[in-house]
């Protein structure tokens, strides 16, 4: 078996080195710039260039680093490994603008040691949205998934249906859980805390950068027939698999935004994320099914509120959308 | 291991000793928004004293000296700029010069042969001049001690006492060494032009406030040297040795070669 050796050459930077990043790779050689050799901290930055009236302007501005430099290479052949280090020992300058005196190195130490490969951390399984559900899930879980998929298609005290048209849900418990998913507690409804919990989690996961909008969807690219959409969802409310498939392939739901403050997140993604989160937590046994009910193993905090938006702005924006709609839809909404 | 880890390099260099009464080569970060600072290299002690700064702008002085010297002898050389006019249409290129790098490769001028441009690498390398304050009593090898101070430029209006000027400029004063390495073996004409340009450098002002008396440099010594630098590894530590030899005869011949 070949024995691999790690060859290290360290030096001190006498003048700032111009480099785009503090870690560079030249062939088999790694060059790392550090603040101090013992601590391996990130190096200090300095901006080199020609000063014109107190400002540096491109192309006369360069990012430079100062500190120490460590050149490393791993090789099983001794002469070849030493020869590569020797090339660097011969150099007095690194980086660009050498002729102006930048990147001067004073070499300090040379070291040889047996190379030990650091075992990499096991890769975590990537969270993916399923392209179909199938029918292998328990019926109680399927009922929960339906509740998750339908929760934004009903009017609540916080907001109206996100497709403006309320879907008539036949199952009473699901309807109650969906209509009150912004209320903190309801007695006698097992689905309500779970719907509320996954709604919060999915919203939290998607909300990274805010992007304000006043419209629920991009009406410039054509109007969406929400009445038809509501009927399509209504027809599939008894089958989890069909409903999931419909949401997955729906172009209209991709255009509808889930929140006015985070307008880059679509309603389709939000619903699919909720369902997939519930399934993964079922497999991880965070979500369990007993004879009577479905329940979460971890405690659900009731203090966090998913919709942290101003109620008035939402109502105003939705009313604005209603006024620009046809009279038939207005009637249907009121 | 010792034999394998041995490198050496022999080259020529010009070592110059320069003295300045006051110079403002500020090119560092704008500290507190109103101070034109020197470029900080590192701070070994971590305190206020002992900061090492990089002096900039000496290559530019040599560039301008070359241009002026060539113009006196009616030789057309590269200008420092590679643009004919500004965005507003004002001319940038004076008479007697051509655009930087435009002569390459057919009729390469003498300045381009030495200093290069974006098209060709220079054959002259300036060693970094690292300075520190002369307040430090310890002996140091990594920097040259000069006087470092700050000039406060503050002016108030007569009646309202509002400030019309409020900024600071770092300046240096004293003696320091400048080393110019020659990356190639130069012929006598090129080396002569380079040495005469160095001798012309005191006519050009260095850094800011040139018309207010700052930036005047005096040349104390100019030496052409042959240097052999070796580097070995002993017990893991890199040991560097340098031996130098002055080339007086060659320098005299070279100065006569270019008129």
CSV table of C-alpha atoms in Angstrom, one decimal, chain B residues 66 69-71 73 75 110 188-194 196-197 253-259:
chain,number,residue,atom,x,y,z
B,66,UNK,CA,11.6,58.0,-17.8
B,69,UNK,CA,14.1,62.1,-19.7
B,70,UNK,CA,13.1,60.7,-23.1
B,71,UNK,CA,11.2,63.9,-24.0
B,73,UNK,CA,16.3,63.7,-25.7
B,75,UNK,CA,12.7,60.2,-28.1
B,110,UNK,CA,12.7,51.9,-24.7
B,188,UNK,CA,23.9,48.4,-21.8
B,189,UNK,CA,21.5,50.7,-23.5
B,190,UNK,CA,18.5,49.7,-21.4
B,191,UNK,CA,20.4,49.6,-18.2
B,192,UNK,CA,21.9,53.0,-18.9
B,193,UNK,CA,18.4,54.4,-19.6
B,194,UNK,CA,17.1,52.9,-16.3
B,196,UNK,CA,19.7,57.7,-15.8
B,197,UNK,CA,16.0,57.7,-15.1
B,253,UNK,CA,30.3,51.8,-18.5
B,254,UNK,CA,26.5,51.6,-18.6
B,255,UNK,CA,26.1,55.3,-17.7
B,256,UNK,CA,28.3,56.2,-20.7
B,257,UNK,CA,26.4,53.9,-23.0
B,258,UNK,CA,23.2,55.8,-23.1
B,259,UNK,CA,23.3,59.5,-23.8
